[in-house]
Amino acid sequence: MREYKVVVLGSGGVGKSALTVQFVTGSFIEKYDPTIEDFYRKEIEQFASMRDLYIKNGQGFILVYSLVNQQSFQDIKPMRDQIIRVKRYERVPMILVGNKVDLEGEREVSYGEGKALAEEWSCPFMETSAKNKASVDELFAEIVRQMNYAAQPTGDEGCCSACVIL
Ligand code: GDP
């Protein structure tokens, strides 16, 4: 079995952990314990300064914004630039995701805006809900499909689990 290194990027609160937890455990975490959440955010902040390093090690990238937060959609653009800069090539396995589609009434980013950005980047686009599990399995299946397509033999196959880095 191959190991897949997937990096999930996006600004705070867009649902990166909720999507990952939903995929891995099949459950949705509505509210974190504030203390645990605070601890968790600090970990992430520390990690952010190491972003170049984990982009370097990542093989597939899930770029997430919240479709109820226009700012998070703007935030995703420099993150994609950073991936291209670090990887030094354009066709990195990547997928653009608008999460929280269950909150349709509060939408700030239209489907068309997301789709247009993905077309500019030549990557697939999906709207998901970590809460309703909408398109969550499809999202991870698609990124794995892209990584398989892009895979060059590296000689380090043989491990057993998927590795998801938030
Ligand atoms: P992260 O900072 O990107 O990892 O975001 P979290 O996974 O911590 O999610 C931030 C907040 O948004 C939490 O309160 C989640 O319960 C909530 N959330 C995440 N995904 C969804 C979703 O698809 N729908 C709704 N309604 N809330 C979500």
mmCIF file with all atom_site columns, N, CA, C and O in Angstrom, residues 23 50 64 73 111:
data_model
loop_
_atom_site.group_PDB
_atom_site.id
_atom_site.type_symbol
_atom_site.label_atom_id
_atom_site.label_alt_id
_atom_site.label_comp_id
_atom_site.label_asym_id
_atom_site.label_entity_id
_atom_site.label_seq_id
_atom_site.pdbx_PDB_ins_code
_atom_site.Cartn_x
_atom_site.Cartn_y
_atom_site.Cartn_z
_atom_site.occupancy
_atom_site.B_iso_or_equiv
_atom_site.pdbx_formal_charge
_atom_site.auth_seq_id
_atom_site.auth_comp_id
_atom_site.auth_asym_id
_atom_site.auth_atom_id
_atom_site.pdbx_PDB_model_num
ATOM 1  N N  . PHE A 1 23  ? -13.794 12.697 7.662  1.00 0.00 ? 23  PHE A N  1
ATOM 2  C CA . PHE A 1 23  ? -13.308 11.661 6.744  1.00 0.00 ? 23  PHE A CA 1
ATOM 3  C C  . PHE A 1 23  ? -12.743 10.459 7.504  1.00 0.00 ? 23  PHE A C  1
ATOM 4  O O  . PHE A 1 23  ? -13.054 9.317  7.206  1.00 0.00 ? 23  PHE A O  1
ATOM 5  N N  . MET A 1 50  ? 6.310   26.796 9.870  1.00 0.00 ? 50  MET A N  1
ATOM 6  C CA . MET A 1 50  ? 7.014   25.706 9.198  1.00 0.00 ? 50  MET A CA 1
ATOM 7  C C  . MET A 1 50  ? 6.320   25.338 7.882  1.00 0.00 ? 50  MET A C  1
ATOM 8  O O  . MET A 1 50  ? 6.559   24.271 7.320  1.00 0.00 ? 50  MET A O  1
ATOM 9  N N  . VAL A 1 64  ? -8.822  24.907 1.356  1.00 0.00 ? 64  VAL A N  1
ATOM 10 C CA . VAL A 1 64  ? -10.190 25.058 1.864  1.00 0.00 ? 64  VAL A CA 1
ATOM 11 C C  . VAL A 1 64  ? -10.496 26.508 2.225  1.00 0.00 ? 64  VAL A C  1
ATOM 12 O O  . VAL A 1 64  ? -9.703  27.170 2.891  1.00 0.00 ? 64  VAL A O  1
ATOM 13 N N  . PHE A 1 73  ? -11.888 33.146 1.400  1.00 0.00 ? 73  PHE A N  1
ATOM 14 C CA . PHE A 1 73  ? -11.707 32.891 -0.042 1.00 0.00 ? 73  PHE A CA 1
ATOM 15 C C  . PHE A 1 73  ? -10.520 33.706 -0.566 1.00 0.00 ? 73  PHE A C  1
ATOM 16 O O  . PHE A 1 73  ? -9.723  33.226 -1.372 1.00 0.00 ? 73  PHE A O  1
ATOM 17 N N  . TYR A 1 111 ? -21.021 29.747 -5.994 1.00 0.00 ? 111 TYR A N  1
ATOM 18 C CA . TYR A 1 111 ? -20.447 28.555 -6.633 1.00 0.00 ? 111 TYR A CA 1
ATOM 19 C C  . TYR A 1 111 ? -19.587 28.981 -7.829 1.00 0.00 ? 111 TYR A C  1
ATOM 20 O O  . TYR A 1 111 ? -18.481 28.475 -8.021 1.00 0.00 ? 111 TYR A O  1
#
